[in-house]
Coordinates of C-alpha atoms and ligand atoms in Angstrom, one line a residue:
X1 CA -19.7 -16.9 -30.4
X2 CA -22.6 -14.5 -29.0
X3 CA -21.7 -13.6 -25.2
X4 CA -25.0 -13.0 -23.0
X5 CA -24.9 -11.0 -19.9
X6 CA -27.5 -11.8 -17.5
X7 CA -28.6 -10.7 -14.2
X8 CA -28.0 -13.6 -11.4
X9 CA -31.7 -14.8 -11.7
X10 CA -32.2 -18.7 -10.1
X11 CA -32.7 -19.5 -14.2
X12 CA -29.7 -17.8 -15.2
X13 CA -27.6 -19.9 -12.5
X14 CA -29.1 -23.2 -14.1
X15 CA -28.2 -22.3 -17.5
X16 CA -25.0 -21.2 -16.4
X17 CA -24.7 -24.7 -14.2
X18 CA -25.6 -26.3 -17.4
X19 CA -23.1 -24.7 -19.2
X20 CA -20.3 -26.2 -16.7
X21 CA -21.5 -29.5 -16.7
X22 CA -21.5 -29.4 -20.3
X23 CA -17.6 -29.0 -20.0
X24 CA -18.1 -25.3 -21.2
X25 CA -16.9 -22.0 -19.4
X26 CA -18.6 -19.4 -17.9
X27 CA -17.7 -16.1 -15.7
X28 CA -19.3 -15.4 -12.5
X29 CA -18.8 -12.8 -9.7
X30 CA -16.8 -13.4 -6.5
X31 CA -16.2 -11.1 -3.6
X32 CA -12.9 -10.8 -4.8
X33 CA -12.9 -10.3 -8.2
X34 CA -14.7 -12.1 -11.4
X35 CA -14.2 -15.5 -11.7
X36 CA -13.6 -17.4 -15.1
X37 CA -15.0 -21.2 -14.3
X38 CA -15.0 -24.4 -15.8
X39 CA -15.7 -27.9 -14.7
X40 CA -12.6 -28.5 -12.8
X41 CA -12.3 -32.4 -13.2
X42 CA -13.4 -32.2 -16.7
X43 CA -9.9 -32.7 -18.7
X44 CA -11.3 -31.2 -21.6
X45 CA -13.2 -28.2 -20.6
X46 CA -9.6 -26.8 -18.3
X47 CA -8.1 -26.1 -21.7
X48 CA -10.4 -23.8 -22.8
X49 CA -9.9 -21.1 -19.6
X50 CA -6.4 -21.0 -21.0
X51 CA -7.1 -20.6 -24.5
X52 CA -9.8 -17.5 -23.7
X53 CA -7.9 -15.9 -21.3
X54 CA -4.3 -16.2 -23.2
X55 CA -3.1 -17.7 -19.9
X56 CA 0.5 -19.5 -19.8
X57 CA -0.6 -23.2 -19.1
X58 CA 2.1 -23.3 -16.6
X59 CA 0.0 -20.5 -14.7
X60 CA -2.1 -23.2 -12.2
X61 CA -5.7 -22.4 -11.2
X62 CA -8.0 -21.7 -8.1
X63 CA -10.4 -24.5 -7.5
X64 CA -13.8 -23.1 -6.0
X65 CA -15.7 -25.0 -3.9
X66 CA -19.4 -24.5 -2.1
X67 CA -18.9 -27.2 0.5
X68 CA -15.8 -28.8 2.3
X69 CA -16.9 -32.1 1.8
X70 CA -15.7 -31.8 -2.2
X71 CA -12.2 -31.5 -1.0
X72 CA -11.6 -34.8 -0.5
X73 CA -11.6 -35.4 -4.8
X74 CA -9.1 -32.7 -4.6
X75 CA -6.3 -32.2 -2.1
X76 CA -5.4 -33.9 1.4
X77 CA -6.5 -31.6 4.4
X78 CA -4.2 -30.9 6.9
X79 CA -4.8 -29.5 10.7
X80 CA -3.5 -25.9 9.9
X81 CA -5.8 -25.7 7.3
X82 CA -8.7 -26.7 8.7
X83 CA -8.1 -23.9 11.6
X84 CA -7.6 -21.3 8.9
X85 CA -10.8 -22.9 6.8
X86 CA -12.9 -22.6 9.9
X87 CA -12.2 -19.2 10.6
X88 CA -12.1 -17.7 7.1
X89 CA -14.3 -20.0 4.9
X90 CA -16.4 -18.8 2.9
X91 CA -14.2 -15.8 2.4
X92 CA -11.4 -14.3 -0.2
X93 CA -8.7 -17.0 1.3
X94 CA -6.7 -19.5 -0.8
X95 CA -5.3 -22.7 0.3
X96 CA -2.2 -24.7 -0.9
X97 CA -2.6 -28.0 -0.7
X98 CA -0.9 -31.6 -1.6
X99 CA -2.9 -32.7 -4.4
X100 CA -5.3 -36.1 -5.3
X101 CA -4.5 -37.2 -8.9
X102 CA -8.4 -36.9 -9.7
X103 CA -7.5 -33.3 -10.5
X104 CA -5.8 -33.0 -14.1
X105 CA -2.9 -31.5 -14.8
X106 CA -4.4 -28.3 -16.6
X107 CA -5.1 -27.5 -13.4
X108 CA -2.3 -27.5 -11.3
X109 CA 0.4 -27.0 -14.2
X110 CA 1.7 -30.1 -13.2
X111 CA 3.1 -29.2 -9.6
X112 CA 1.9 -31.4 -6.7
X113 CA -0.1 -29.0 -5.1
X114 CA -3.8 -27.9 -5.9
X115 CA -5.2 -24.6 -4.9
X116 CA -8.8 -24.5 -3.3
X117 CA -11.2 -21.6 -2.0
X118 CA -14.9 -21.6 -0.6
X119 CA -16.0 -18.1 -1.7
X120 CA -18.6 -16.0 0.3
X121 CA -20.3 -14.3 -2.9
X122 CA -24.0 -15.7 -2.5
X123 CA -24.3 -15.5 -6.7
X124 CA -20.9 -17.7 -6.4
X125 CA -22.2 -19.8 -3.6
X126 CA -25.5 -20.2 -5.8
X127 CA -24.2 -21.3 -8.8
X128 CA -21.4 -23.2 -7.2
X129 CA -24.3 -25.2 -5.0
X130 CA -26.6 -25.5 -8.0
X131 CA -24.0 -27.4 -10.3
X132 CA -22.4 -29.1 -7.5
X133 CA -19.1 -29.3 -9.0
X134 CA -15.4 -28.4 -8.4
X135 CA -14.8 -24.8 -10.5
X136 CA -11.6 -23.9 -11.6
X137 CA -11.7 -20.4 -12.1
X138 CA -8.8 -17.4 -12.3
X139 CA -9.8 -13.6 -12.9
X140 CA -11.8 -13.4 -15.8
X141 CA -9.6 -11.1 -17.3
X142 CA -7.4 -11.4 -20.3
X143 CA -3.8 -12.4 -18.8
X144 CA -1.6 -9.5 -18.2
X145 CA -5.2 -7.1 -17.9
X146 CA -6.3 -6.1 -14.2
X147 CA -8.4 -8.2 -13.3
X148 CA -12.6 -7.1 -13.7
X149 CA -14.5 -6.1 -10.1
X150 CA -17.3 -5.6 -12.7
X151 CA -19.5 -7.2 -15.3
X152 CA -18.9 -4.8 -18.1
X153 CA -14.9 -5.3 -17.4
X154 CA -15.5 -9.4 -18.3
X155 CA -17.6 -8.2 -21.2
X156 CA -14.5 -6.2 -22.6
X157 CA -12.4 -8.8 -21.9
X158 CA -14.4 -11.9 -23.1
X159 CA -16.7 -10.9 -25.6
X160 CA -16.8 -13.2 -28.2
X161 CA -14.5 -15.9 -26.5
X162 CA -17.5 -17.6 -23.5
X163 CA -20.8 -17.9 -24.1
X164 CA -22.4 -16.6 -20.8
X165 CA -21.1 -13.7 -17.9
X166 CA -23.5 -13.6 -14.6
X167 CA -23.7 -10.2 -13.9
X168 CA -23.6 -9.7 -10.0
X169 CA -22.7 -6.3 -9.9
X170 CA -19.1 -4.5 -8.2
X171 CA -17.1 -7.0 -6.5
X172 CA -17.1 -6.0 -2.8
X173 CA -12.9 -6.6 -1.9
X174 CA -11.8 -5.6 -5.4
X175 CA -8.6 -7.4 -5.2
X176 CA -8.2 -11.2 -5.9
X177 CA -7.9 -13.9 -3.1
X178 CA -5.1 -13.6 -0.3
X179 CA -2.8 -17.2 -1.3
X180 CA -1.5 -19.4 1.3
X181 CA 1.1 -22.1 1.4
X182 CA -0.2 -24.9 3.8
X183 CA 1.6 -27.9 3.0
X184 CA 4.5 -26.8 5.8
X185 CA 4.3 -26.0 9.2
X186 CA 4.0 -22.5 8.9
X187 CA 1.0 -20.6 6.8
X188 CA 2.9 -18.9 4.0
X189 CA 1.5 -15.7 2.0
X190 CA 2.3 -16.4 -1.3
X191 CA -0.4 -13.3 -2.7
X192 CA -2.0 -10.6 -0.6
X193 CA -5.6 -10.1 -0.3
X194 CA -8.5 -9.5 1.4
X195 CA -7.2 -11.4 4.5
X196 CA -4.4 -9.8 6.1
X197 CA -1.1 -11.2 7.5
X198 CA -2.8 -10.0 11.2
X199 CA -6.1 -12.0 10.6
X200 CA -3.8 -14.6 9.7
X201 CA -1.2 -15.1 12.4
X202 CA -4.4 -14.6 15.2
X203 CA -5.5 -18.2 14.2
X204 CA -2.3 -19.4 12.4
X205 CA 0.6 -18.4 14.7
X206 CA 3.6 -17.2 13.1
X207 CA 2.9 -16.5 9.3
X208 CA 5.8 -15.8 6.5
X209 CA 5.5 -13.4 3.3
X210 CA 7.0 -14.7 0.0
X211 CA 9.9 -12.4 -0.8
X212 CA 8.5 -11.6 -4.0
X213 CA 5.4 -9.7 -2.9
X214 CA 6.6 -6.5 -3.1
X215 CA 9.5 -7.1 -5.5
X216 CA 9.7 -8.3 -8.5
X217 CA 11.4 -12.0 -8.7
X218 CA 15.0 -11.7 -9.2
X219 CA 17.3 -13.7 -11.8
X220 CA 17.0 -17.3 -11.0
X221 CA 14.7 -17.2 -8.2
X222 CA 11.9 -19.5 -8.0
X223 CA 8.2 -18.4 -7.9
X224 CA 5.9 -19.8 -5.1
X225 CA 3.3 -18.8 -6.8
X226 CA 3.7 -19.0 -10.8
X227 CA 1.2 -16.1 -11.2
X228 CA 3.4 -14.1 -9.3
X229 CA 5.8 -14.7 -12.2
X230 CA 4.3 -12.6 -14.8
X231 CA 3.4 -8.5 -15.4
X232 CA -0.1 -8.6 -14.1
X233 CA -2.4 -5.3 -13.5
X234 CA -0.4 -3.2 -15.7
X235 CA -2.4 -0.4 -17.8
X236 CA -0.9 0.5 -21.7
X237 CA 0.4 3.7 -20.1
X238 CA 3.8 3.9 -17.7
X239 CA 2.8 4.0 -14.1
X240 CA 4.9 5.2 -11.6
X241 CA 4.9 5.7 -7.5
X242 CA 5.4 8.5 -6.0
X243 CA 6.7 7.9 -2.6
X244 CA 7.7 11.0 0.5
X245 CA 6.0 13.5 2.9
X246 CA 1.8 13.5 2.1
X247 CA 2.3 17.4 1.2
X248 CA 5.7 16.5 -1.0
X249 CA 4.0 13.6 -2.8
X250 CA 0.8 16.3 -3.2
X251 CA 3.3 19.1 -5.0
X252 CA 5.4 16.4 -6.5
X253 CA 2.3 14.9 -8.3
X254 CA 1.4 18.1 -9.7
X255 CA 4.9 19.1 -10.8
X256 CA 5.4 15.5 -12.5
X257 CA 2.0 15.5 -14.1
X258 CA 2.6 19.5 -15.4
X259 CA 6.2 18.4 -16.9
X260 CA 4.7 15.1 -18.3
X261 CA 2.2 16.9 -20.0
X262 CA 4.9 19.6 -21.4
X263 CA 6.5 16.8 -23.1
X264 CA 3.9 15.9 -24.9
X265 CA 2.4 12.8 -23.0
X266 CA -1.5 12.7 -21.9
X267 CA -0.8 12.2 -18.3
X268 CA -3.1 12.4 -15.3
X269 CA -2.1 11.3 -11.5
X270 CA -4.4 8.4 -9.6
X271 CA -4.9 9.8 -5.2
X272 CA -6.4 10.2 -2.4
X273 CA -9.9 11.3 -2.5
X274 CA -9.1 13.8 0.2
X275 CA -6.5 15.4 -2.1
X276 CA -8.6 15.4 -5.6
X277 CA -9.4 19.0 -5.3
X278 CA -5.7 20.2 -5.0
X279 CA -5.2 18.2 -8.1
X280 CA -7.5 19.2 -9.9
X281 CA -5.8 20.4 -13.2
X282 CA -3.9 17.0 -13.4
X283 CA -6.8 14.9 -14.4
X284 CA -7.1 12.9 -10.8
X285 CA -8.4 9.3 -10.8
X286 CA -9.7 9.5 -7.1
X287 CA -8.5 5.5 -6.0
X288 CA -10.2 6.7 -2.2
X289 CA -9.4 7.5 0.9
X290 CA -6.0 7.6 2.3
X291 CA -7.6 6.2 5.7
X292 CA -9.4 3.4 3.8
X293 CA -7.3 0.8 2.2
X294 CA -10.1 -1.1 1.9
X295 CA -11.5 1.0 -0.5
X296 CA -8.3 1.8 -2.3
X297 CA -8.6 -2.2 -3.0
X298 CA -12.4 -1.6 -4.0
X299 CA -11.7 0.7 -7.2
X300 CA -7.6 -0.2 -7.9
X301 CA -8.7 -2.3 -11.1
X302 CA -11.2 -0.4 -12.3
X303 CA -9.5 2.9 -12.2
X304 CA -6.6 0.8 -13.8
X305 CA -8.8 0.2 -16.8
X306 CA -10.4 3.4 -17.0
X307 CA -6.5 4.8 -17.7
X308 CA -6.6 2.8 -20.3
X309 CA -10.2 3.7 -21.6
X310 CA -8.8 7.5 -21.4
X311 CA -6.2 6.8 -23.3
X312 CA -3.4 7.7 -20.7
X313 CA -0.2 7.4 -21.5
X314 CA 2.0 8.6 -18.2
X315 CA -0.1 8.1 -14.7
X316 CA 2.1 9.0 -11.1
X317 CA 0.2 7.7 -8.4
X318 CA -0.2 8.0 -4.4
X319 CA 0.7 4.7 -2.2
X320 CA -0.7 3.1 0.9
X321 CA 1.5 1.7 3.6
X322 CA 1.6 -2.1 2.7
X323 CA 0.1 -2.9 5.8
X324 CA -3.1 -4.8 6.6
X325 CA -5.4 -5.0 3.0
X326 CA -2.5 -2.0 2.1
X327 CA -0.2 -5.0 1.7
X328 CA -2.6 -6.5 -1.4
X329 CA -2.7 -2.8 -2.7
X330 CA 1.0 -2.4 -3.3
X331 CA 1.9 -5.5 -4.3
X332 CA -1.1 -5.2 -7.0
X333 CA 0.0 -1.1 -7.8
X334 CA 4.0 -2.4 -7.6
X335 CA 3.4 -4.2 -10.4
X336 CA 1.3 -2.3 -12.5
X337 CA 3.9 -0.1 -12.3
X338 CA 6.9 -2.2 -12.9
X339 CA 7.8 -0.9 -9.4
X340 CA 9.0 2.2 -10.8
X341 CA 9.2 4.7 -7.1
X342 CA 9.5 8.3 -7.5
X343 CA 11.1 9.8 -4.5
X344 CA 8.9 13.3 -4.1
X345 CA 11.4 15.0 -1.9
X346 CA 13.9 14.3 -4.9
X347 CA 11.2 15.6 -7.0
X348 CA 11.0 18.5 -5.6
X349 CA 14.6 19.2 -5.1
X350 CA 16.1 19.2 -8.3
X351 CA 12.4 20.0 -9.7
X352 CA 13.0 17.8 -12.8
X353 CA 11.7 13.9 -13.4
X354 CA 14.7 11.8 -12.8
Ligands
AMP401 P1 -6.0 -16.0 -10.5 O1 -7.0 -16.9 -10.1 O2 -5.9 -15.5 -11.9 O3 -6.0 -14.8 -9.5 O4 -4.6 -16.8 -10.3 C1 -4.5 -17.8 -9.3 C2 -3.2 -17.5 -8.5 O5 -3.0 -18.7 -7.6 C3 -2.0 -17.5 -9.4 O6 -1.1 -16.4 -8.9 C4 -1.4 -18.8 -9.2 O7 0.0 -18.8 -9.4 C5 -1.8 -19.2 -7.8 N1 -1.8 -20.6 -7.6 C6 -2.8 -21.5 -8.1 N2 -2.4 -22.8 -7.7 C7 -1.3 -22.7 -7.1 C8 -0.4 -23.7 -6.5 N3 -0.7 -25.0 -6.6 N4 0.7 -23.3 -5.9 C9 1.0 -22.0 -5.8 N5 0.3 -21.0 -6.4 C10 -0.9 -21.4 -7.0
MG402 MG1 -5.6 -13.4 -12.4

């Protein structure tokens, strides 16, 4: 199959509305991240996002909508929900919801729940509006890759599997949608994002965090979210944190990175912007400012994939306080690095990797 890329022109967003009716998939751009979309009420087309994406069909999917009124073929809408739809509709927020039985099982890998989001992208809204139809779409990345904030990271990905990518350009957020539980009393963070735990719990009240955010699951414990469930975001090389003092993590880095590179391995270090120039003889990946979390979100995947492009095979990176959009951050960079946490003071004790 020949994929086209084409620029989000009103006739490219018919063809690719086309497409979707037609039951087939197609990948568009989000504020969040790229989206992989199919006609989400069309039993046969679902399928096929798994099969391009090598997805595990007990993975469920995001259902994207361009107006409110297409919820009622999907899910039952509940007070709490409409609050947090009101204030962050059309935006990177996910809702949990009970389910209708119009929506096939692909979809919601079987639980009782169906997850739904209006987006804000106006190429999403566009092509959501012009087909008029319920789009199930995950990161249109293949599973277990970081997910693409760009057109060119879909192409790597999907070439040859879809027939059509609209190119929007960068994602603005970078990271995928913040996912809530709403089927309880209390809003429940189930994945970070672009809407932080703050933003939250000003229209929500009270808001929990799944246990597993910036863990990994432990033996026997059920996953909230089943995506949470599996490596996501990790490069080919080992990542690791490296955690302490901002002038300890600095010399750390640079001692790792030298004794990495001693042994053989084509290592490099991903930080702040502001500290790119004292590292500049261990091949920095600048992932922004330390003041900007926001912008740490921005470029996380794509400096993930360029570490790959580059061939890297050990990569010791800076962290960001998991608070606010910081929160998303780690619990995306945790995983890429199989929460591996280098303590710098440590490393610069004993002045040896442990
Ligand atoms: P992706 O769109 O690839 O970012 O993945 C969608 C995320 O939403 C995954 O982590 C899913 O596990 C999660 N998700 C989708 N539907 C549900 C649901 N009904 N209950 C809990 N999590 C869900
Ligand atoms: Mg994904």
């Amino acid at each position: 199959m020949i994929t086209q890329v084409l620029p989000a022109t009103p006739e490219a967003l018919q063809m690719a509305a086309e497409l979707l009716a037609k039951g087939e998939l197609v990948a568009f751009p989000t504020e969040t991240v790229y989206g992989l979309g199919a006609h989400a009420l069309n039993r046969d087309a679902v399928p096929g996002i798994f099969a391009a994406k090598g997805r595990p069909a007990d993975n469920p999917l995001i259902v994207h909508i361009w107006r409110r009124e297409q919820l009622t073929d999907l899910c039952y809408v509940n007070p709490l929900a409409e609050k947090l739809m009101d204030a962050f509709w059309p935006g990177p927020l996910t809702i949990i919801l009970p389910r209708k039985h119009t929506v096939p099982d692909t979809v919601t890998a079987g639980l009782d729940t169906v997850a739904v989001r209006l987006p804000s992208h106006p190429v999403a809204y566009e092509l959501l509006k012009t087909c008029n139809l319920p789009i199930a779409a995950p990161s249109a990345n293949r599973s277990g890759k970081p997910s693409p904030t760009a057109a060119r990271h879909v192409y790597e990905d999907m070439q040859g599997r879809i027939p059509l990518i609209i190119d929007g350009g960068d994602c603005q957020v970078g990271v995928e949608s913040t996912v809530v539980d709403c089927t309880g009393e209390r809003v429940c963070i189930l994945r970070p994002g672009g809407v932080t735990r703050q933003m939250l719990e000003e229209v929500a009240g009270p808001v929990t965090v799944a246990g597993s955010v910036l863990r990994p699951l432990q033996e026997g414990e059920k996953a909230l979210s089943p995506g949470m469930r599996y490596q996501h975001y990790a490069p080919n090389g080992q990542v690791s944190l490296v955690e302490g003092e901002e002038q300890d993590v600095v010399a750390a880095l640079k001692l790792l990175c030298r004794q990495a590179e001693e042994n053989g391995h084509r290592a490099c270090v991903m930080c702040f912007t502001e500290h790119v120039e004292m590292l500049q003889h261990c091949h920095p990946h600048d992932i922004g400012s330390k003041d900007c979390p926001e912008e740490v979100a921005h470029r996380l995947f794509d400096t993930l994939r360029r570490l790959d492009e580059e061939n890297m095979d050990v990569i010791f990176s800076e962290v960001v306080p998991p608070e606010g959009v910081g929160l998303a951050v780690m619990n995306r960079l945790g995983r890429a690095a199989a929460f591996r946490a280098i303590e710098a003071g440590e490393v610069l004790a004993s002045g040896r990797i442990r």
